[in-house]
Short mmCIF file of C-alpha atoms in Angstrom, two decimals:
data_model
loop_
_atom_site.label_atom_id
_atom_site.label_comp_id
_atom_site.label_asym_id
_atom_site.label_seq_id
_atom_site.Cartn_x
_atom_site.Cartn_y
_atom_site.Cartn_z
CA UNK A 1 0.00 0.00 0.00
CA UNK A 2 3.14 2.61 0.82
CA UNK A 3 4.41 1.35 -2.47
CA UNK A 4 1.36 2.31 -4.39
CA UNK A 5 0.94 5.97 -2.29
CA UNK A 6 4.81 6.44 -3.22
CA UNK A 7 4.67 5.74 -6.79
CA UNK A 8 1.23 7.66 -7.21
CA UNK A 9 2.78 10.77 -5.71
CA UNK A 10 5.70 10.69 -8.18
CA UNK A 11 3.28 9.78 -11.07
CA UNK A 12 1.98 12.92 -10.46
CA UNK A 13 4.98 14.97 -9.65
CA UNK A 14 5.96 14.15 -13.51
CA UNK A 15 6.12 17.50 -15.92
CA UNK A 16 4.30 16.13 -18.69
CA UNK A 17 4.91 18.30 -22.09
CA UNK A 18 3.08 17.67 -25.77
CA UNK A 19 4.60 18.33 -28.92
CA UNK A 20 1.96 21.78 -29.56
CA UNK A 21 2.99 22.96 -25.53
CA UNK A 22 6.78 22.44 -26.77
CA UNK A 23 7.16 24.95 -29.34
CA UNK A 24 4.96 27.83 -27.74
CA UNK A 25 7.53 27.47 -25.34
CA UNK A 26 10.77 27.17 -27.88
CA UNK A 27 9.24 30.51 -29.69
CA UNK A 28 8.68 32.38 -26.32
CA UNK A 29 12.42 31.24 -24.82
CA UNK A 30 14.88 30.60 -27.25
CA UNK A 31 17.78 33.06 -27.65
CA UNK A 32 18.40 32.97 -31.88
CA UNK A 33 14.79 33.90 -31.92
CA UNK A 34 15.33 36.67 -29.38
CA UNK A 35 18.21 37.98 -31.48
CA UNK A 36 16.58 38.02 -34.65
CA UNK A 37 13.71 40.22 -32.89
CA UNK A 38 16.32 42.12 -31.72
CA UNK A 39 17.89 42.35 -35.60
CA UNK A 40 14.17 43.34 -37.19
CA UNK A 41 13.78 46.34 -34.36
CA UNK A 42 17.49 47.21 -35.55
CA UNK A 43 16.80 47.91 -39.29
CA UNK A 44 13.24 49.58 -38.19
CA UNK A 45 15.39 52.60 -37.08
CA UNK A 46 18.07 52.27 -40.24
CA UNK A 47 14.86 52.40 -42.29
CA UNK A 48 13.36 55.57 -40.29
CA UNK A 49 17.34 57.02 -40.64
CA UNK A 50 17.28 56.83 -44.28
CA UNK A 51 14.14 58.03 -44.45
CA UNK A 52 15.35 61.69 -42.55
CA UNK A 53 17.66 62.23 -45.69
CA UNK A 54 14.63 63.49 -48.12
CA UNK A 55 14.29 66.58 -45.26
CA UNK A 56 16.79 69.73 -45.02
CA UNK A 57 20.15 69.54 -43.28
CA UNK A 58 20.37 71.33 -40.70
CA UNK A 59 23.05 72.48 -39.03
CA UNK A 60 24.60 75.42 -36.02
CA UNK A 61 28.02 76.05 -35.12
CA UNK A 62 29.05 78.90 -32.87
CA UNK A 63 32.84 80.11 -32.94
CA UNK A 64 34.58 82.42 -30.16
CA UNK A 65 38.11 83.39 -29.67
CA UNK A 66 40.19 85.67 -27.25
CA UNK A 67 43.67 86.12 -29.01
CA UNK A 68 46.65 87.14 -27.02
CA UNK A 69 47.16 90.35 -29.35
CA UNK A 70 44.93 91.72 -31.71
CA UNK A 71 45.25 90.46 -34.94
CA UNK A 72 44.51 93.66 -36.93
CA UNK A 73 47.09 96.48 -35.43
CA UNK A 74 47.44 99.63 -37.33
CA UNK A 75 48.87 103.27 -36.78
CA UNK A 76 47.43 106.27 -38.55
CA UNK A 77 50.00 109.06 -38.57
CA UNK A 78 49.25 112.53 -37.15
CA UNK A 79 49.05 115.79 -39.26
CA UNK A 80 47.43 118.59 -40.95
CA UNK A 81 44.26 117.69 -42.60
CA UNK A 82 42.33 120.13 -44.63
CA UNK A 83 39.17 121.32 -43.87
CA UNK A 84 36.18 120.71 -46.06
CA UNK A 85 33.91 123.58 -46.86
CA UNK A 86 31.59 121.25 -49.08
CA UNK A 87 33.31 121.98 -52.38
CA UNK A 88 35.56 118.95 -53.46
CA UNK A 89 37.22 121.68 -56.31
CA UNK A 90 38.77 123.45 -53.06
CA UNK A 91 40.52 120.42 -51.37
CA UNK A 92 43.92 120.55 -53.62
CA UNK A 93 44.14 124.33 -52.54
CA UNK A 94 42.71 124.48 -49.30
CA UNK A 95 44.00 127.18 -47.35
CA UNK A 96 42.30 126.18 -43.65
CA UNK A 97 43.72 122.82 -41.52
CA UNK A 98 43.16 120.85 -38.95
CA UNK A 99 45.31 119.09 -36.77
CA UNK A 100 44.97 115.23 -36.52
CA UNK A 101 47.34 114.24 -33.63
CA UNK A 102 46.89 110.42 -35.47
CA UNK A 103 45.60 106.83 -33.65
CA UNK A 104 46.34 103.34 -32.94
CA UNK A 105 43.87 100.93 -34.50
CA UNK A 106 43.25 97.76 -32.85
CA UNK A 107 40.98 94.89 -33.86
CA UNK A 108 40.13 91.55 -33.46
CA UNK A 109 41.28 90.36 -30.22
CA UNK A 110 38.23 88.65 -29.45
CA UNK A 111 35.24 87.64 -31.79
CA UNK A 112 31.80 85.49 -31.14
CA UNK A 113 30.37 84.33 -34.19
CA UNK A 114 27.28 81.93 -33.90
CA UNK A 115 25.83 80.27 -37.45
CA UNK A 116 23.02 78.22 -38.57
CA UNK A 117 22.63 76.25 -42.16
CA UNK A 118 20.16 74.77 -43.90
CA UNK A 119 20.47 73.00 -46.64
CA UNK A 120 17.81 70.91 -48.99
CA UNK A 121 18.79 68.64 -51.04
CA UNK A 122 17.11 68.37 -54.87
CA UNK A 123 18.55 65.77 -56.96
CA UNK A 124 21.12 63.53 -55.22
CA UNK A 125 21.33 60.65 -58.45
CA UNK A 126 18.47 59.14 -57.05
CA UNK A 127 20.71 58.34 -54.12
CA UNK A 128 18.17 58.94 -51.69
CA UNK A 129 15.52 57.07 -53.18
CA UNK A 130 17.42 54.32 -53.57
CA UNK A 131 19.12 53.98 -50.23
CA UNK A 132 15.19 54.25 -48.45
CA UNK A 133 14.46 51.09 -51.15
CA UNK A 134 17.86 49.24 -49.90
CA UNK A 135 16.71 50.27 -46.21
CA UNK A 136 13.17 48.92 -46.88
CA UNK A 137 14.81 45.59 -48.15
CA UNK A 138 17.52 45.44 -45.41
CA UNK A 139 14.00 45.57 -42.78
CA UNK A 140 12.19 42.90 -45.57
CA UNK A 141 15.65 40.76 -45.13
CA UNK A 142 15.52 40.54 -41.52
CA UNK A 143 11.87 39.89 -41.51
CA UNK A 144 12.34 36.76 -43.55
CA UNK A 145 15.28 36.04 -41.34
CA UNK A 146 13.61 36.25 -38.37
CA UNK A 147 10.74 33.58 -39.86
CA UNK A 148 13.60 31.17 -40.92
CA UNK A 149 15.43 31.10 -37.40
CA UNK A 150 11.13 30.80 -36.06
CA UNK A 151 11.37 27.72 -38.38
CA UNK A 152 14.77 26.46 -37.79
CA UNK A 153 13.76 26.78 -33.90
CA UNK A 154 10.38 24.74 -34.72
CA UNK A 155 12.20 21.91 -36.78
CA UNK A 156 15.28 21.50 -33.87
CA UNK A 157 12.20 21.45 -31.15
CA UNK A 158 10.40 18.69 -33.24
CA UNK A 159 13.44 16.44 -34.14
CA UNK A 160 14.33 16.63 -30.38
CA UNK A 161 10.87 15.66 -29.30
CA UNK A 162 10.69 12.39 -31.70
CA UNK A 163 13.70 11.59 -30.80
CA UNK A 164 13.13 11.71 -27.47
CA UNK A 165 10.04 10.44 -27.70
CA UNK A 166 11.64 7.31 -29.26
CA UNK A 167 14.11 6.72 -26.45
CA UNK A 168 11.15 6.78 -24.07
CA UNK A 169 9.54 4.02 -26.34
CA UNK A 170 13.00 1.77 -26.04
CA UNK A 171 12.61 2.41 -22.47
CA UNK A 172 9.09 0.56 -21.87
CA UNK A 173 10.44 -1.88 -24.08
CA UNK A 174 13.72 -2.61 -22.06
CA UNK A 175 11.11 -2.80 -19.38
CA UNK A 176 8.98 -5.69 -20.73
CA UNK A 177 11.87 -7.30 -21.87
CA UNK A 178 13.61 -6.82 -18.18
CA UNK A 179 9.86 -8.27 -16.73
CA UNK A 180 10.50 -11.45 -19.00
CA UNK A 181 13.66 -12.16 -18.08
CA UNK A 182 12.67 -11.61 -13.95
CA UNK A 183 10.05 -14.21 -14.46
CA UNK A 184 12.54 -16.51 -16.60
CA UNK A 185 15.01 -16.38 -13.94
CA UNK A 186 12.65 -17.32 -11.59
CA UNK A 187 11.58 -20.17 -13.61
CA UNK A 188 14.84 -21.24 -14.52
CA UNK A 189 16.16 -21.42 -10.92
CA UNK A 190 13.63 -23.28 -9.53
CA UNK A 191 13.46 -25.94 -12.19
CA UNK A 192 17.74 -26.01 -11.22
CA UNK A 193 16.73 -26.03 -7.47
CA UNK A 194 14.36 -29.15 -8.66
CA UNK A 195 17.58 -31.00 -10.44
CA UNK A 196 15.68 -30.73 -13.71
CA UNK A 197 18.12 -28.30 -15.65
CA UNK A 198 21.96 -27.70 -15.69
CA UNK A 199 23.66 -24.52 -13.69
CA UNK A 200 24.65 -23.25 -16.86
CA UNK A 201 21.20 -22.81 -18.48
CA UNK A 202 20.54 -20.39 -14.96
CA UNK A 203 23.84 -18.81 -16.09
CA UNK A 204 23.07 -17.79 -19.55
CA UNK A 205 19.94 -16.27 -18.20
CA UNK A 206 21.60 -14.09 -15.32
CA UNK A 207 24.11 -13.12 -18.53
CA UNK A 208 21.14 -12.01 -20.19
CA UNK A 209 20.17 -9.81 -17.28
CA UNK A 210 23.90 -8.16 -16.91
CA UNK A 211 23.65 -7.39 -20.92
CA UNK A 212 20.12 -6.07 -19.92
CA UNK A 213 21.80 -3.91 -17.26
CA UNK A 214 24.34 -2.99 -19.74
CA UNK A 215 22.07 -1.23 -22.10
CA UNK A 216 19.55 0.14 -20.29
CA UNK A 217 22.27 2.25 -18.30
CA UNK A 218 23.37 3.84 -21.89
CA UNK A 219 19.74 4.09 -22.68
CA UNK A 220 19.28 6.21 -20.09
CA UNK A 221 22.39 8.25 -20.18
CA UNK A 222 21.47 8.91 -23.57
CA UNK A 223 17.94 10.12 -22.67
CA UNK A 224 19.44 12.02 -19.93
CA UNK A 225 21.63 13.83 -22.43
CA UNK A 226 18.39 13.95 -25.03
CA UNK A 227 16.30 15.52 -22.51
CA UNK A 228 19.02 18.18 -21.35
CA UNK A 229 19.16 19.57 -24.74
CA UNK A 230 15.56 19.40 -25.60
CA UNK A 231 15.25 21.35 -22.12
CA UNK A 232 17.88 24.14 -23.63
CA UNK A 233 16.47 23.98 -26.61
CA UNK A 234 12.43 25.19 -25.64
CA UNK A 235 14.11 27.27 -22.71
CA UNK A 236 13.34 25.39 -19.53
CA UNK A 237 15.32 24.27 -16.62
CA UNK A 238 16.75 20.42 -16.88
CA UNK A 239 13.88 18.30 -15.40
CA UNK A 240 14.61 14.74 -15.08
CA UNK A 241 10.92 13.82 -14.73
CA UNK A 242 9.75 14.98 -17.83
CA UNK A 243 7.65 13.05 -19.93
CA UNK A 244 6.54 14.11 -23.57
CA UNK A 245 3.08 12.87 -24.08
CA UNK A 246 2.81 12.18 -27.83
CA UNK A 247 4.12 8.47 -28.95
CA UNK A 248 4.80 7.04 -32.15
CA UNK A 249 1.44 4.72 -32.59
CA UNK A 250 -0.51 6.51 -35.08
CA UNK A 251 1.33 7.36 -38.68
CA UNK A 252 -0.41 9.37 -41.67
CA UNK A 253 0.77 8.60 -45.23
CA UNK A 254 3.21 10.81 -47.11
CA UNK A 255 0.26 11.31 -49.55
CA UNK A 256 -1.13 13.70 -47.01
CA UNK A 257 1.72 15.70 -46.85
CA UNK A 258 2.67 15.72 -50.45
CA UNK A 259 3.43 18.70 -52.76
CA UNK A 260 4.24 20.05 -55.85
CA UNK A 261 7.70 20.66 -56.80
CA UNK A 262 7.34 24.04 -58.40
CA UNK A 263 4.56 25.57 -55.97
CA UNK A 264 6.82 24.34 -52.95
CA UNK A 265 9.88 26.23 -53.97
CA UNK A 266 7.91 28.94 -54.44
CA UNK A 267 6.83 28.82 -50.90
CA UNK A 268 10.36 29.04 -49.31
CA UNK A 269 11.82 31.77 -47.13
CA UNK A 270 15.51 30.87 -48.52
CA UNK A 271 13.69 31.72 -52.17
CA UNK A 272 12.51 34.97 -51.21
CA UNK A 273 16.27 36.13 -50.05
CA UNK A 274 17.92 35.18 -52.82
CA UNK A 275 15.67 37.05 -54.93
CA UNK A 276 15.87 39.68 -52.68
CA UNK A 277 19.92 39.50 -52.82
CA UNK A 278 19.75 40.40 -56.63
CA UNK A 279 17.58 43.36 -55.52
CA UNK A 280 19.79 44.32 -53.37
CA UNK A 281 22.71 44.18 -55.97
CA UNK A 282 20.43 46.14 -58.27
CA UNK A 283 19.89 48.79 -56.35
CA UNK A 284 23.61 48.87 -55.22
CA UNK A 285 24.11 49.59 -59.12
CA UNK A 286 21.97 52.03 -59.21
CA UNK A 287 23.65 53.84 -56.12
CA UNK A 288 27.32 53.90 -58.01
CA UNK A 289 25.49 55.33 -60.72
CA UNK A 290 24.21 58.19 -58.80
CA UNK A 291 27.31 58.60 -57.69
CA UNK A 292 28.56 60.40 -61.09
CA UNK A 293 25.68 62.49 -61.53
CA UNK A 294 25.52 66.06 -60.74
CA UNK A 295 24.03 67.12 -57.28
CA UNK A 296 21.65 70.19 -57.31
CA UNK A 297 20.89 71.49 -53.51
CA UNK A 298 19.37 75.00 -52.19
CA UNK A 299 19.89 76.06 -48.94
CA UNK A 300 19.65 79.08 -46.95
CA UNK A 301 22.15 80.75 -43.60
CA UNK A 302 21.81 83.10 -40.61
CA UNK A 303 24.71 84.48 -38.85
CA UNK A 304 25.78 86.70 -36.27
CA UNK A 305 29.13 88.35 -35.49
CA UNK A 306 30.28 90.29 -32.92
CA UNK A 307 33.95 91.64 -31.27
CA UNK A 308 35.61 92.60 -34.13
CA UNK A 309 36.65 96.00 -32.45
CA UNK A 310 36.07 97.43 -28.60
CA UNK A 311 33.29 99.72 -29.69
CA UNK A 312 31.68 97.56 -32.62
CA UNK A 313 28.15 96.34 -32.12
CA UNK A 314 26.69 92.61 -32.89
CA UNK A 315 25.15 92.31 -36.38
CA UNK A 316 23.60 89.99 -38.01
CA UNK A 317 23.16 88.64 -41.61
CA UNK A 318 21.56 85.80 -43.68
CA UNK A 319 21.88 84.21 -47.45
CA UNK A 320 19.94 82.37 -49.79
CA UNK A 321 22.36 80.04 -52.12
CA UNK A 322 22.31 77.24 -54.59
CA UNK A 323 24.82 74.39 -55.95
CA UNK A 324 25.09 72.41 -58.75
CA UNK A 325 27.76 69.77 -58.30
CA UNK A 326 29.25 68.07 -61.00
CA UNK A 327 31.93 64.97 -60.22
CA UNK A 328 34.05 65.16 -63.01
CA UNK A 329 37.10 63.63 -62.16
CA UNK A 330 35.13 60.61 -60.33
CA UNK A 331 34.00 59.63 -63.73
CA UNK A 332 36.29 57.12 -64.27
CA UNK A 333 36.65 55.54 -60.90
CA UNK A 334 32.86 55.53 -61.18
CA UNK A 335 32.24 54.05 -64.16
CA UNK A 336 34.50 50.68 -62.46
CA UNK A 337 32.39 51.15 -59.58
CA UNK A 338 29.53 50.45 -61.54
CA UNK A 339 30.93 47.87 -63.77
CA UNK A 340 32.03 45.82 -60.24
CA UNK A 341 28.38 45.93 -59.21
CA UNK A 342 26.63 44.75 -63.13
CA UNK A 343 28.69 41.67 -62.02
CA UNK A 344 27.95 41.29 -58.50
CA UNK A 345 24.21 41.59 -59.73
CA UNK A 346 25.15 38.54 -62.57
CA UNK A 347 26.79 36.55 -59.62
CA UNK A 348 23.15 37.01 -57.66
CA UNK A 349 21.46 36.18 -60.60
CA UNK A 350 23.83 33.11 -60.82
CA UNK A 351 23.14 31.88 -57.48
CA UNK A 352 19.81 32.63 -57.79
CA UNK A 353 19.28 29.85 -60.58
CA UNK A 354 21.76 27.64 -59.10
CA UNK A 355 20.29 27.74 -55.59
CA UNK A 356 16.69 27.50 -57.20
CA UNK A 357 17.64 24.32 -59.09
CA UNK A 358 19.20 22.52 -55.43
CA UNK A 359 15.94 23.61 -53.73
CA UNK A 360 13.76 21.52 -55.83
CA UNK A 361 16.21 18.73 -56.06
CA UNK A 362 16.02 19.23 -52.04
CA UNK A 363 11.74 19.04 -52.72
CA UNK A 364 12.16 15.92 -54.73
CA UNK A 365 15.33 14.44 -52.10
CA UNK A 366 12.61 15.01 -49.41
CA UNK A 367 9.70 13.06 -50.51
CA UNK A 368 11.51 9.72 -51.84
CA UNK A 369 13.18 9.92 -48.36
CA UNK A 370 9.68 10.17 -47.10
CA UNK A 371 8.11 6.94 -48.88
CA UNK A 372 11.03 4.80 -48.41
CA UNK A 373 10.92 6.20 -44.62
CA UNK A 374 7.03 5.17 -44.59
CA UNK A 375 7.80 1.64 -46.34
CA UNK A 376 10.41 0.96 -43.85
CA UNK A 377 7.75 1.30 -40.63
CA UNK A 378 5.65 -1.39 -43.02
CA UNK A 379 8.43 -3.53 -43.14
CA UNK A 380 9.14 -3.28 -39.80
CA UNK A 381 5.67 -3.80 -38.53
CA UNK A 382 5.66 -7.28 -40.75
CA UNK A 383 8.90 -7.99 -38.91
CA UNK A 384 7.75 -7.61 -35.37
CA UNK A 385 4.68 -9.28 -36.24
CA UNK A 386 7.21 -12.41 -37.12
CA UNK A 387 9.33 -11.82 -34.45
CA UNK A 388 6.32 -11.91 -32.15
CA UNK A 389 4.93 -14.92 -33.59
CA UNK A 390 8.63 -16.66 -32.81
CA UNK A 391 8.67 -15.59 -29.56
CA UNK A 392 5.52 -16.91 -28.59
CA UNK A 393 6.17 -20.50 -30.77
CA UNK A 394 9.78 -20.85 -28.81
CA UNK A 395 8.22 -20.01 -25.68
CA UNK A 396 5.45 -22.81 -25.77
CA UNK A 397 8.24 -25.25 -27.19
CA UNK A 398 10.36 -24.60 -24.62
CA UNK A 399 7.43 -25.16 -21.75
CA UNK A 400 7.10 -28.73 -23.72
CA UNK A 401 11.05 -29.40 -23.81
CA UNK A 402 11.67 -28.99 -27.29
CA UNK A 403 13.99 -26.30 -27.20
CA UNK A 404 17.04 -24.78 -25.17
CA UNK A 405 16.95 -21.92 -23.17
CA UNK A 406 19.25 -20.46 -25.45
CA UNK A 407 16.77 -20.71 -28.13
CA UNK A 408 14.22 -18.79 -25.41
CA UNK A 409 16.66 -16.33 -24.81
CA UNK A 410 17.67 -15.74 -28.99
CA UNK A 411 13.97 -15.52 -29.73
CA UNK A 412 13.45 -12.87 -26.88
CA UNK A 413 16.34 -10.84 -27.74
CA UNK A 414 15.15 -11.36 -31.32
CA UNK A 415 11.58 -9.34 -30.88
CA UNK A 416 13.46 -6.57 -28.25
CA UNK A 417 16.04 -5.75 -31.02
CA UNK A 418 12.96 -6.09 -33.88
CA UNK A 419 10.89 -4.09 -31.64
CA UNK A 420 13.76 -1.44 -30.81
CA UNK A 421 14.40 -1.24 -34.87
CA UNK A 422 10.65 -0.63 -34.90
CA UNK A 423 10.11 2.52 -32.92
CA UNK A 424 13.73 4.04 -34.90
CA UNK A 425 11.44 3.46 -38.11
CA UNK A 426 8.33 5.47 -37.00
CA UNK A 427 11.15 8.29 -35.11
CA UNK A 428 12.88 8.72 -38.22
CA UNK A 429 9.51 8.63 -40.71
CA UNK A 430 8.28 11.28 -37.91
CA UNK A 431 11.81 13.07 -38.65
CA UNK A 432 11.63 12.93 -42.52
CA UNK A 433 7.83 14.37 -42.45
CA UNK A 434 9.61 17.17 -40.36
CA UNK A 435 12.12 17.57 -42.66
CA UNK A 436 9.84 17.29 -46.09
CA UNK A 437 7.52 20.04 -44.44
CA UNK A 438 10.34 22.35 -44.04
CA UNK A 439 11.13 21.38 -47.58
CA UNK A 440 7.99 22.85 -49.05
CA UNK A 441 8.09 25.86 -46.97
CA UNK A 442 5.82 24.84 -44.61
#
């Protein structure tokens, strides 16, 4: 009765996680997927920074200095000056003067002068224009990004799962197969106790267990590993009582999972890049080229000045301007510049086609893996039918006498390694339907 309470209470203390529960929580804690979040918010401002280049510049400096000496020194000799009487015909023979005792001129030991620019841009090349477009596609890129590492994160979680899954399928059947051997034992050493059998018959059977113990020690440090990284994997701390709650029973057919060739490549984030790569090199073209065209701008500035001597009073002053810019001598540099991206856009093109061509070899890779995964569980299934059959036929011979114990013990270890080979079929046709799905882009 303790026994029972006991192993009801740790029943229940089991974390039990499906396959649905697993990836909410590999999309809500996974650090790639965090990152690429991280990388889409990133190119939302470089977008809204490119976008700030269609408005004016604008810009304010201010400028002061205190020099040690005046920069602008100056002496204006003394003397007699004549005296104007309004006539400029009498200067040469004036006969009236006035004494000028002469001056010092000083300026510019200190001066303040504050600034402020603005300048709008009319024709860059279509620079502008096309940097928002390669700033739109940089954001599009790390969109699509951000859905392949959501997809890559969803395929690692499933693969895990079956795979884990699996191991806890070997595990029940190491468990049956330990509960037959218990009760063989048993069986064997009292029909030694009786005198009826040899030692060595009760031998091969306790060999039998230590070859059980054997495997089902690696069984479990392999699960133990298994579950540690399926744990890292949807973001949860290591628990060594988790159980996943889907199992490997019910299979569909590939037919319900099957897709065209063409449509399917179609469908595919890693399409959608590449195309968008030989955008991207287009538009890169198109920037060099702007490069070498003239630049027209207007702009307008406001300044103030003040210090230039002791007595002189602030002023202030503004401008209207334009400028036409014409890069002559980057003409020929340009021109390369352009050349070297017409064949980066050919290489993208390149790859493009290439790449296309692997993807739907990939498509058609996928679904014969698929089938031959599917046929294989058939097979299988046949096989453990046989193997089950054997099992049962050696076990009534040996009850009658016909056969050895080792025969008992071949035909047991027969339907555990045909039932082990079994649940690796279904994992791994679970695996390829993963693997198909992400394919065909879905």
């Amino acid at each position: 009765m303790l026994v029972a309470i006991l192993y009801g209470g740790m029943a229940n203390a089991q974390t039990t996680l499906s396959l649905a529960e697993s990836k909410k929580m590999a999309l809500k804690n996974n650090v790639a997927l965090k990152n690429s979040q991280l990388k889409v918010e990133a190119m939302q401002h470089v977008k809204k920074n490119a976008f700030t280049n269609y408005f004016p510049q604008v810009n304010a400096s201010v400028f002061a200095m205190k020099a040690l000496d005046p920069l602008v020194e100056a002496e204006v000799p003394g003397g007699n000056l004549p005296v104007y009487n309004g006539n400029p015909a009498t200067l040469p023979g004036a006969t009236e003067f006035a004494y000028f005792p002469g001056m010092s001129v000083s300026a510019m030991d200190q001066l303040q002068v504050a600034q402020v620019n603005l300048i709008q841009p009319l024709y860059t090349g279509g620079r502008i224009h096309n940097g928002n477009k390669l700033a739109q596609l940089g954001l599009d890129v790390a969109i699509q990004q951000q859905a392949l590492t959501e997809k890559s994160v969803l395929i690692s979680t499933e693969q895990q799962y079956w795979q884990l899954v699996s191991l806890q399928e070997k595990e029940k059947t190491l468990a049956k197969y330990e509960e037959l051997l218990v009760s063989l034992e048993k069986q064997v050493n009292d029909a030694y106790k009786a005198g009826l059998i040899l030692k060595n018959d009760l031998l091969k059977v306790q060999l039998k267990q230590s070859e059980l113990k054997s495997n089902k020690n690696r069984l479990l440090n392999g699960k133990k590993l298994a579950t540690m990284l399926f744990c890292q994997t949807i973001g949860m701390t290591y628990d060594s009582t988790l159980v996943l709650a889907e199992d490997l029973q019910e299979l569909e057919a590939p037919q319900s999972h099957f897709a065209l060739t063409d449509a399917a490549v179609a469908n595919r984030i890693e399409y959608d890049l590449l195309q968008k790569s030989v955008d991207a090199e287009q538009l890169q073209k198109k920037m060099a080229r702007g490069e070498n065209l003239p630049q027209v701008a207007v702009g307008m500035s406001g300044f103030y000045y003040d210090g230039i001597t002791e007595n002189f009073e602030g002023t202030s002053n503004g401008l209207v301007f334009a400028t036409l810019s014409i890069p002559i001598s980057d003409w020929w540099g340009g021109s390369h510049k352009v050349k070297e991206h017409k064949i980066k856009e050919q290489i993208a093109i390149n790859n493009f086609s290439d790449t296309e061509r692997s993807l739907k070899l990939q498509i058609e890779k996928g679904w014969i893996d698929l089938v031959q995964a599917y046929e294989m569980v058939g097979l299988m299934e046949a096989t453990q039918v046989q193997a089950d059959e054997n099992l049962r036929v050696t076990q009534d011979s040996y009850r009658q006498g016909v056969v050895t114990i080792s025969d008992l013990l071949e035909a047991q270890a027969l339907q555990i390694e045909t039932s082990d080979k079994l649940i690796e079929a279904k994992a791994q046709y679970k695996l390829a339907i993963t693997a198909y799905l992400q394919y065909t882009g879905r």
